[in-house]
PDB file of C-alpha atoms in Angstrom:
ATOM      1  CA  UNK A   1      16.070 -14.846 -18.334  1.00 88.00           C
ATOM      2  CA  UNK A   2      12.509 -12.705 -18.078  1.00 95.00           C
ATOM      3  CA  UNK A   3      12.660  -9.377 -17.792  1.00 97.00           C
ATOM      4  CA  UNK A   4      10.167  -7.267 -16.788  1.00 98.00           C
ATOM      5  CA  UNK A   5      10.128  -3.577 -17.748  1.00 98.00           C
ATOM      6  CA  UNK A   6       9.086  -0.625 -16.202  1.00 98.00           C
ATOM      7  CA  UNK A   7       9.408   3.301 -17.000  1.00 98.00           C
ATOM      8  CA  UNK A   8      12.465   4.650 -14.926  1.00 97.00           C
ATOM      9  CA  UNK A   9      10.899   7.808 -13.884  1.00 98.00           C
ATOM     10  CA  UNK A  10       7.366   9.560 -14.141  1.00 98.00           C
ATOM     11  CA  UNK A  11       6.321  13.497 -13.269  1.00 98.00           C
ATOM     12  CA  UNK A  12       2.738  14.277 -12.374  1.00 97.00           C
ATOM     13  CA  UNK A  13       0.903  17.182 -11.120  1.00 97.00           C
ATOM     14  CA  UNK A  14      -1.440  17.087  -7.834  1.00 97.00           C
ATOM     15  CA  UNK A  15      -5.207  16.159  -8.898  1.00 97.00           C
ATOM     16  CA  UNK A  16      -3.685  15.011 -11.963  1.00 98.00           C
ATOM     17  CA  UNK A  17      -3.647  11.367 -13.617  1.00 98.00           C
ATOM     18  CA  UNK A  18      -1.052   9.159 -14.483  1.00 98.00           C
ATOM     19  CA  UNK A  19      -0.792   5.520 -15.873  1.00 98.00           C
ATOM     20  CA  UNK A  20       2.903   3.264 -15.231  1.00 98.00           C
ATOM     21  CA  UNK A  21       2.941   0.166 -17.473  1.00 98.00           C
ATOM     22  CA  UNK A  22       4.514  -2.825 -17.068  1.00 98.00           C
ATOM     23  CA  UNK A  23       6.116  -5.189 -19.823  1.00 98.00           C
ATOM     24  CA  UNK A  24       7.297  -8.558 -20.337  1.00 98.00           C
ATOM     25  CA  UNK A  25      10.216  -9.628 -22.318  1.00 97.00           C
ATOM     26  CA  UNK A  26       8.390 -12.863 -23.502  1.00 96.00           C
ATOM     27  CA  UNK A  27       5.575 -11.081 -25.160  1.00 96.00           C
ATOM     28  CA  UNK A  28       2.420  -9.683 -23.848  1.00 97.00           C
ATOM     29  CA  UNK A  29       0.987  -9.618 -19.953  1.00 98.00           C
ATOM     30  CA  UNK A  30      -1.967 -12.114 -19.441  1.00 97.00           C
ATOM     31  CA  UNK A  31      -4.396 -12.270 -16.709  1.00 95.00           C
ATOM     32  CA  UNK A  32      -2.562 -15.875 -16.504  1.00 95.00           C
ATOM     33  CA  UNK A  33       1.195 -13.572 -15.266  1.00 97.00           C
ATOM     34  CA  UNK A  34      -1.105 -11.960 -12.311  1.00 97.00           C
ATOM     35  CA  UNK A  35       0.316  -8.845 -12.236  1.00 98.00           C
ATOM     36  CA  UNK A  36       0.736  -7.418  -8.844  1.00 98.00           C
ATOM     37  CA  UNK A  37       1.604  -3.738  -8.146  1.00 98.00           C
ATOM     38  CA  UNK A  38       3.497  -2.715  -4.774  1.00 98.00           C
ATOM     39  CA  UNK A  39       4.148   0.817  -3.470  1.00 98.00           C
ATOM     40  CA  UNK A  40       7.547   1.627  -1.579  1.00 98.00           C
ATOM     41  CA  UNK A  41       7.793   5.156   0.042  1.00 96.00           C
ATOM     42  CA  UNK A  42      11.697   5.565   1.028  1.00 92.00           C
ATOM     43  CA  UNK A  43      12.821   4.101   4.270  1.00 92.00           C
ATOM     44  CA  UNK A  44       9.215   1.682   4.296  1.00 95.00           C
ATOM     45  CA  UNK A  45       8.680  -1.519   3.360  1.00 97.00           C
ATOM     46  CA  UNK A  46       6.553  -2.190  -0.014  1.00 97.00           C
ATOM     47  CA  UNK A  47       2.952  -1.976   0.657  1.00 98.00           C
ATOM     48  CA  UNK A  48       0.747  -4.113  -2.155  1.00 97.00           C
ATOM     49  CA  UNK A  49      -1.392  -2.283  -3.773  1.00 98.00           C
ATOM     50  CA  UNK A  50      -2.894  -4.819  -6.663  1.00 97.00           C
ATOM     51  CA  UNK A  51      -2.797  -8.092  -7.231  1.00 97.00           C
ATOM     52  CA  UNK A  52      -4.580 -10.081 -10.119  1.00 95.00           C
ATOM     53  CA  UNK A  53      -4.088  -7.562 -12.548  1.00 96.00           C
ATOM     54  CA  UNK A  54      -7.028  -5.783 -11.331  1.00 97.00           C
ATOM     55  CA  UNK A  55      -8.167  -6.205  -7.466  1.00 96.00           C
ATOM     56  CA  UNK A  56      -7.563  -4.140  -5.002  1.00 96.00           C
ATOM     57  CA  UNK A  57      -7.089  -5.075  -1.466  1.00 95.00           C
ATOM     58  CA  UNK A  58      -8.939  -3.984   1.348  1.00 94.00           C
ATOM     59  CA  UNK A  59      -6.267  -1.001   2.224  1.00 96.00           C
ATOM     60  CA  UNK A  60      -6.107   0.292  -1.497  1.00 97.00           C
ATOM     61  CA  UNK A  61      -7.143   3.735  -2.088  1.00 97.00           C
ATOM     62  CA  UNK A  62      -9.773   4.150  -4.573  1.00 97.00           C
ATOM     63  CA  UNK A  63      -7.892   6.163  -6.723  1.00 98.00           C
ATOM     64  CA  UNK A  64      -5.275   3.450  -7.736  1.00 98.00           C
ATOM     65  CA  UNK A  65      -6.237   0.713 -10.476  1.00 98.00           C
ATOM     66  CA  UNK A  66      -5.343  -1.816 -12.301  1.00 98.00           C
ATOM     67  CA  UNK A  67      -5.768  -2.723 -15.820  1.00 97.00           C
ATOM     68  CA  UNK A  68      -4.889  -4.639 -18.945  1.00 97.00           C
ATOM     69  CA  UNK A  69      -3.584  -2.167 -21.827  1.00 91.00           C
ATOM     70  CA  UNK A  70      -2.171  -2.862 -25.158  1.00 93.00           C
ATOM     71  CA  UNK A  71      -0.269  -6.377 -23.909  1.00 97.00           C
ATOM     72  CA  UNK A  72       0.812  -4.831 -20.790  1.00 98.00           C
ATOM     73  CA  UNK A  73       0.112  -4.521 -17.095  1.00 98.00           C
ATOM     74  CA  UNK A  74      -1.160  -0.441 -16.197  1.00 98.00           C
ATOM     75  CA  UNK A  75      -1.585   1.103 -12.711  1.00 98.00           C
ATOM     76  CA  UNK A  76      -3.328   4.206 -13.308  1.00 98.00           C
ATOM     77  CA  UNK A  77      -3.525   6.876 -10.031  1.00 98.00           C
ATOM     78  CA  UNK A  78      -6.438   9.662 -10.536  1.00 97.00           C
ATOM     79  CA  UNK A  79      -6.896  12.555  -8.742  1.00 97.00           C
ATOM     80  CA  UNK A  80      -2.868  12.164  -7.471  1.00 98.00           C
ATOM     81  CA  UNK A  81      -2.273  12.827  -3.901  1.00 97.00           C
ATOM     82  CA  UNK A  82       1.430  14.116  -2.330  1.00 97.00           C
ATOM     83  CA  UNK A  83       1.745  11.280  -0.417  1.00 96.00           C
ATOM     84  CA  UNK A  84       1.623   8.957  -3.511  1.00 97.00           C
ATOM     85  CA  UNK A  85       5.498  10.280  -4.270  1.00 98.00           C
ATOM     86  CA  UNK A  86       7.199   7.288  -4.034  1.00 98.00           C
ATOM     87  CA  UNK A  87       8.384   3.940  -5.788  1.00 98.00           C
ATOM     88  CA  UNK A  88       6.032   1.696  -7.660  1.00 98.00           C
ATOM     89  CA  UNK A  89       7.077  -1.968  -8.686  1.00 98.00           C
ATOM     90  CA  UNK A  90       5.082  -4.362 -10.915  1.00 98.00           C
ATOM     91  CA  UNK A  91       5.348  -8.297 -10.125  1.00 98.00           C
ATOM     92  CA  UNK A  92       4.662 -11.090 -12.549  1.00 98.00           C
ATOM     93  CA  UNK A  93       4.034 -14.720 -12.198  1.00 97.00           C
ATOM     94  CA  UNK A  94       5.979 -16.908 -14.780  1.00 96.00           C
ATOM     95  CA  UNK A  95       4.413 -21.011 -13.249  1.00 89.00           C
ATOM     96  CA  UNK A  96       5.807 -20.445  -9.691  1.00 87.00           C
ATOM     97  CA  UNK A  97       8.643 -18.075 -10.381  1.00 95.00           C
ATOM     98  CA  UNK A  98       7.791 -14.372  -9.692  1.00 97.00           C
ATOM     99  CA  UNK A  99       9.766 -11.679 -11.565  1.00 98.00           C
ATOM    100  CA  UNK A 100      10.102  -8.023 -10.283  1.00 98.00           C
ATOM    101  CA  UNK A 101      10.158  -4.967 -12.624  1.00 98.00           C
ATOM    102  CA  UNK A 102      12.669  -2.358 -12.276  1.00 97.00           C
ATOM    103  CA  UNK A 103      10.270   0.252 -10.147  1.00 98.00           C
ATOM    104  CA  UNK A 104       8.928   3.154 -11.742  1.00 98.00           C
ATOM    105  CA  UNK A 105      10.002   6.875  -9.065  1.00 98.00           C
ATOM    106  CA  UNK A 106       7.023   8.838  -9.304  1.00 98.00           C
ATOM    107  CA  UNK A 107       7.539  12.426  -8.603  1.00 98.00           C
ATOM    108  CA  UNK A 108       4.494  14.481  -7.419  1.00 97.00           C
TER     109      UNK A 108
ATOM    110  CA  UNK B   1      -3.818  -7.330  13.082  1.00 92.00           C
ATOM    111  CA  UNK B   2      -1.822  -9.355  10.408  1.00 93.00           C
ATOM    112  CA  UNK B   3       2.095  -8.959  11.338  1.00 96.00           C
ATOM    113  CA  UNK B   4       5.109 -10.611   9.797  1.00 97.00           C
ATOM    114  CA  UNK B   5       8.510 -10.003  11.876  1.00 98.00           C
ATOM    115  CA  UNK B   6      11.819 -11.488   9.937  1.00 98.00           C
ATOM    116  CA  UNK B   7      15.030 -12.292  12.356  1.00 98.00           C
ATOM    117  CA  UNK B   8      17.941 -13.528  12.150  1.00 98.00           C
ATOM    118  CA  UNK B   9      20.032 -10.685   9.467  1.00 97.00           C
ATOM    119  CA  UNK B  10      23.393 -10.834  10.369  1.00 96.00           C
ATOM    120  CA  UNK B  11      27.112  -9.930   8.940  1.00 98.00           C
ATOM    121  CA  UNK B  12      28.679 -12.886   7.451  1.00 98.00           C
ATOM    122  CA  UNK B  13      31.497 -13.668   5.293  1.00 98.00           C
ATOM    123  CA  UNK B  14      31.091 -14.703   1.767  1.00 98.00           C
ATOM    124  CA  UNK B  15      30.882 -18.817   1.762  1.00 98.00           C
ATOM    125  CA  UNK B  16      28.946 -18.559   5.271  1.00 98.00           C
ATOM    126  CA  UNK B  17      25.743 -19.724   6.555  1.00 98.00           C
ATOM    127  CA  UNK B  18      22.575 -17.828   7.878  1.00 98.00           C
ATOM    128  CA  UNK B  19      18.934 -18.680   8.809  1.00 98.00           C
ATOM    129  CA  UNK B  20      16.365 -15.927   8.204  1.00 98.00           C
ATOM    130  CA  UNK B  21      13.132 -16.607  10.507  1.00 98.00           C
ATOM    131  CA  UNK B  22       9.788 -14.845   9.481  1.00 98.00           C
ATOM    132  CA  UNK B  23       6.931 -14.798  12.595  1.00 98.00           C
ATOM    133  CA  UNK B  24       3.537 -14.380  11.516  1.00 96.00           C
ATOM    134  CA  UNK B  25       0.834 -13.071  13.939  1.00 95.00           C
ATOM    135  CA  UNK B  26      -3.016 -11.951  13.707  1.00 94.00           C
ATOM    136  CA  UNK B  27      -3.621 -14.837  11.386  1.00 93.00           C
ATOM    137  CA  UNK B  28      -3.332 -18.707  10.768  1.00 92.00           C
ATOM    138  CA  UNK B  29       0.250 -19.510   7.993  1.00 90.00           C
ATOM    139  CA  UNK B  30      -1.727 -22.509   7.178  1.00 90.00           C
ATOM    140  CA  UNK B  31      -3.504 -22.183   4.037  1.00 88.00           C
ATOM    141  CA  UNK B  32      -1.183 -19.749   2.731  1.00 95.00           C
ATOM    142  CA  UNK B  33       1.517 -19.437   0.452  1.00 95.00           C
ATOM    143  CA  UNK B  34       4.817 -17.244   1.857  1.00 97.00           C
ATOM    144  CA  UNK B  35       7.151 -15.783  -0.135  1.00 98.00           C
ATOM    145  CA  UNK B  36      10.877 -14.141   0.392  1.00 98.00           C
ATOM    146  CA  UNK B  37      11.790 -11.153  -1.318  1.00 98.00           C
ATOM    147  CA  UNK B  38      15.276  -9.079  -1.418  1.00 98.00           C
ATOM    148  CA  UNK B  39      16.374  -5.796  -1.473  1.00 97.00           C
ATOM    149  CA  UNK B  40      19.716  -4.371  -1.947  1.00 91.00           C
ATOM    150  CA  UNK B  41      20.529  -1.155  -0.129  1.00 85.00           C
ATOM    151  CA  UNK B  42      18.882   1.682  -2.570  1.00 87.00           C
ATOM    152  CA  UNK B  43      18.253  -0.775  -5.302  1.00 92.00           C
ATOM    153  CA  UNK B  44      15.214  -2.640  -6.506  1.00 95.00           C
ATOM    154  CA  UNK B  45      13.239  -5.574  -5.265  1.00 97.00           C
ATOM    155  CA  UNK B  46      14.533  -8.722  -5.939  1.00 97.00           C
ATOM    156  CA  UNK B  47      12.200 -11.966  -5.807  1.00 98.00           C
ATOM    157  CA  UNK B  48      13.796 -14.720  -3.949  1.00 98.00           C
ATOM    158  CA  UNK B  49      11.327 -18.033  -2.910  1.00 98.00           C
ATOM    159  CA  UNK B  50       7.826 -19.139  -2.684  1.00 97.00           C
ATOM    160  CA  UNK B  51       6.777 -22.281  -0.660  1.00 97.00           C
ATOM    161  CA  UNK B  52       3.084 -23.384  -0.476  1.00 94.00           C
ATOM    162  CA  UNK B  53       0.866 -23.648   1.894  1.00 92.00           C
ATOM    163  CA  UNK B  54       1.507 -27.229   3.581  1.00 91.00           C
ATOM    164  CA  UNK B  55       5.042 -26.439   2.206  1.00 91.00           C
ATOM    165  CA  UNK B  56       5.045 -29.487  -1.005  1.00 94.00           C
ATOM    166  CA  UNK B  57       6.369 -27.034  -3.472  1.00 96.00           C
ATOM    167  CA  UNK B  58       8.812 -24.479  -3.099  1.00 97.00           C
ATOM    168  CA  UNK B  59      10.392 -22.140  -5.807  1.00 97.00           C
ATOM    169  CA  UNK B  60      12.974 -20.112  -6.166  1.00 97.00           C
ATOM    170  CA  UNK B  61      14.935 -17.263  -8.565  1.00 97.00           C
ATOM    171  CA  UNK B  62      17.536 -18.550 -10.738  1.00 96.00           C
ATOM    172  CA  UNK B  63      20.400 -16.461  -8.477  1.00 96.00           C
ATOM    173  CA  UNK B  64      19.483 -18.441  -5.165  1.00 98.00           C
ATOM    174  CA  UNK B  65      18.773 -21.963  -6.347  1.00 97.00           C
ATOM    175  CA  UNK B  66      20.914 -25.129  -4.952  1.00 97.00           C
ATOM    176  CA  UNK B  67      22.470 -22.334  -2.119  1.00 98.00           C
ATOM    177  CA  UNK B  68      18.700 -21.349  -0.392  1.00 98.00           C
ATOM    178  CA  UNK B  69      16.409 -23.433   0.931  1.00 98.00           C
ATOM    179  CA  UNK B  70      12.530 -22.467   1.855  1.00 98.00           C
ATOM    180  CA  UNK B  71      10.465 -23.730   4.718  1.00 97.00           C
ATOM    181  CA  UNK B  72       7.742 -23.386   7.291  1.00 96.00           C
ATOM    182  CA  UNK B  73       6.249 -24.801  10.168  1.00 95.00           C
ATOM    183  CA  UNK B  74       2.757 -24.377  10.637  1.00 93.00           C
ATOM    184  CA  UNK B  75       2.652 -25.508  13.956  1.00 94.00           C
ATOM    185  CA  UNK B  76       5.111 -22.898  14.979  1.00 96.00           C
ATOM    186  CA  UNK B  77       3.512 -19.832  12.992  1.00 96.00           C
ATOM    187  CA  UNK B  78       7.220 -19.351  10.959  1.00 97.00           C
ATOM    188  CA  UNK B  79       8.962 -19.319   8.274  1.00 98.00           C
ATOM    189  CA  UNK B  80      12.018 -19.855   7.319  1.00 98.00           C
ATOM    190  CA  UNK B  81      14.754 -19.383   4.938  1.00 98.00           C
ATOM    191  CA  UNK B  82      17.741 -20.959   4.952  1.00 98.00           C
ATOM    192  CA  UNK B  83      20.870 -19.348   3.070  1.00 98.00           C
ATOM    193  CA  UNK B  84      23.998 -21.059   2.226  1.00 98.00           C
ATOM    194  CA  UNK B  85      26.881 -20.226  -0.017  1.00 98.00           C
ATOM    195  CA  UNK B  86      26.164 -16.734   0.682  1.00 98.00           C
ATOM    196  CA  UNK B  87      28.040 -14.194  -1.765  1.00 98.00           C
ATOM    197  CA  UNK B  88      28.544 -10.679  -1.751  1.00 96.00           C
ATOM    198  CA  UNK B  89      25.729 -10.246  -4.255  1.00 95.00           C
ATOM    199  CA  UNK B  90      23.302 -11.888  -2.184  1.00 97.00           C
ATOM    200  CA  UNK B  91      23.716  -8.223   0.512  1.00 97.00           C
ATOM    201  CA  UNK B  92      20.007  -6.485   1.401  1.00 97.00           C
ATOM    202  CA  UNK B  93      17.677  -6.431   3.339  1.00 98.00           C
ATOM    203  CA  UNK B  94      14.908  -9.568   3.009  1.00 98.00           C
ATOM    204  CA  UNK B  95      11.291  -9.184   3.603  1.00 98.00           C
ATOM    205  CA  UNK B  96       8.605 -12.265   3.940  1.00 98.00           C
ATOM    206  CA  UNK B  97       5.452 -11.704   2.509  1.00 98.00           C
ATOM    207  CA  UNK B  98       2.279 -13.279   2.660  1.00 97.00           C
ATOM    208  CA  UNK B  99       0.132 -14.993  -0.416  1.00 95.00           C
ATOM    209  CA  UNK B 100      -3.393 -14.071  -1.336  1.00 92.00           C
ATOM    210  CA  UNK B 101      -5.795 -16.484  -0.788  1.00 87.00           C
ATOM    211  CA  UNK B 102      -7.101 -17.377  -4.444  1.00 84.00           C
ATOM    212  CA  UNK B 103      -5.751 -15.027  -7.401  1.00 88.00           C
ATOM    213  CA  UNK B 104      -1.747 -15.576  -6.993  1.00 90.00           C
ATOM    214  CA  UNK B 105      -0.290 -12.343  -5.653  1.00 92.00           C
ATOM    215  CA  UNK B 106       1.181 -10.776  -2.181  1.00 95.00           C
ATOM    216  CA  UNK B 107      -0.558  -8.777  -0.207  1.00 94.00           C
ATOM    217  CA  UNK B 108       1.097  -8.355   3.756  1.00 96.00           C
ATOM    218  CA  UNK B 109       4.725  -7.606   4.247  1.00 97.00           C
ATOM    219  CA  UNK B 110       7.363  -8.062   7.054  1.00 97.00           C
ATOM    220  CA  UNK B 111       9.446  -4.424   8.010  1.00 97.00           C
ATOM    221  CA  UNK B 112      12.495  -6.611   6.626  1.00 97.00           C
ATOM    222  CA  UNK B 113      15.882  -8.013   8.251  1.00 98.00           C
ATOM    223  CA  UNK B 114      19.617  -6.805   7.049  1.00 97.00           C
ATOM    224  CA  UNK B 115      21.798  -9.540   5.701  1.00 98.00           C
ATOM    225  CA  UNK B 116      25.475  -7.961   4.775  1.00 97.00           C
ATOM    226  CA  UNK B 117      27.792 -10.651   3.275  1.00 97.00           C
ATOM    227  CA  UNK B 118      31.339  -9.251   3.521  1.00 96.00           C
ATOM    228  CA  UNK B 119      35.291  -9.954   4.224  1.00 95.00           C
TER     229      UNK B 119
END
C-alpha cells in the first residue's frame, strides 16, 4: 500500500516563507505522479491550488508554487498571508489510482 | 460559474445501500474526468474513484473496490456513485471533483454530502 507523507504541522510568521514537501513511499516524486496540492480552511471544502507539480490554476494566488525538490513534491507560500492558516494536502497519481497525503496544519 | 452539488448522504446501517448523485453546472461533464473523494469527520482526505470522461475506465482505492461502483451520464450533467456494503469505516462526508483538462489533476470541488453508516 502507497503512502504518501506529509509534515504534521508547520509554524510561519506573516510576510514570511515556508516550503511543505510531499513524499512517496515507493521512492522519489516524478512529474509522471502529478502532484496536486489542495487547500482546506476548517468548515470549507478543499480548494486546488496546483496540479502538475507545478501549474497553477486560474484562482491561485501568486504567492503559492509548486516545485520538484530533492525527490519530492514542494509547495512553497512567500510573502504568507493570515488567511493562508489552514490545511494543505498533497495528491499523487500512481496509473489511475490517486493517493492523498496526510495534510500538513499550517499555523500563521 | 462551474458548480458541483453532491445529494443523496444519508444515515444507513452497516451492510446498506446508498447512491451519492454529483450535479455539475456552468460547464459541459463531457470531456472530463470526475473523481470522488472522502472525508471523515475531522480527519484527512481520503481518495475514493475516478471514471473518465465517456465513462470506459473507472478506478477506485483499494478500501472501496467490489462494494462502490462509479458512473456518469453525460446527457444528464451527473454523476454518480453507487455504495454498497457500506461499513462503519466508510462514515464522512464525500465530495465530487472535477478533472483538469490535460495534465492529470483536480481542480473544482462540490461543498460535499454526509454519509453516516451506523446501528
Amino acid at each position: 500500500q502507497t503512502v504518501v507523507t506529509q509534515e504534521s504541522s508547520l509554524t510561519v510568521s506573516p510576510g514570511g516563507t515556508v516550503t511543505l514537501t510531499c513524499a512517496s513511499s515507493t521512492g522519489a516524486v516524478t512529474s509522471g505522479n502529478s502532484p496536486n496540492w489542495l487547500q482546506q480552511r476548517p468548515g470549507q471544502a478543499p480548494r486546488a491550488l496546483i496540479y502538475g507539480a507545478t501549474n497553477k490554476h486560474s484562482w491561485t494566488p501568486a504567492r503559492f508554487s509548486g516545485s520538484l525538490l530533492g525527490g519530492k513534491a514542494a509547495l512553497t507560500l512567500s510573502g504568507v498571508q493570515p488567511e493562508d492558516e489552514a490545511e494543505y494536502y498533497c495528491l499523487l497519481h500512481y496509473d489511475g489510482v490517486w493517493v492523498f497525503g496526510g495534510g500538513t496544519k499550517l499555523t500563521v | 460559474e462551474v458548480q458541483l452539488m453532491e445529494s443523496g448522504g444519508d444515515l444507513v446501517q452497516p451492510g446498506g445501500s446508498l447512491r451519492l448523485s454529483c450535479a455539475a453546472s456552468g460547464f459541459t461533464l463531457s470531456g472530463l474526468s470526475m473523481h470522488w473523494v472522502r472525508q471523515e469527520p475531522e480527519k484527512g482526505l481520503v481518495w475514493v474513484s475516478q471514471i473518465n470522461s465517456d465513462g470506459t475506465f473507472t478506478f477506485y482505492a483499494d478500501s472501496v473496490k467490489g462494494r462502490f461502483t462509479i458512473s456518469r451520464d453525460n446527457a444528464k450533467n451527473t454523476l454518480y456513485l453507487q455504495m454498497n456494503s457500506l461499513r462503519v469505516d466508510d462514515t464522512g462526508f464525500y465530495y465530487c471533483a472535477r478533472g483538469t483538462l490535460s495534465i492529470p489533476g483536480l481542480d473544482s470541488w462540490g461543498q460535499g454530502v454526509l454519509v453516516t453508516v451506523s446501528s
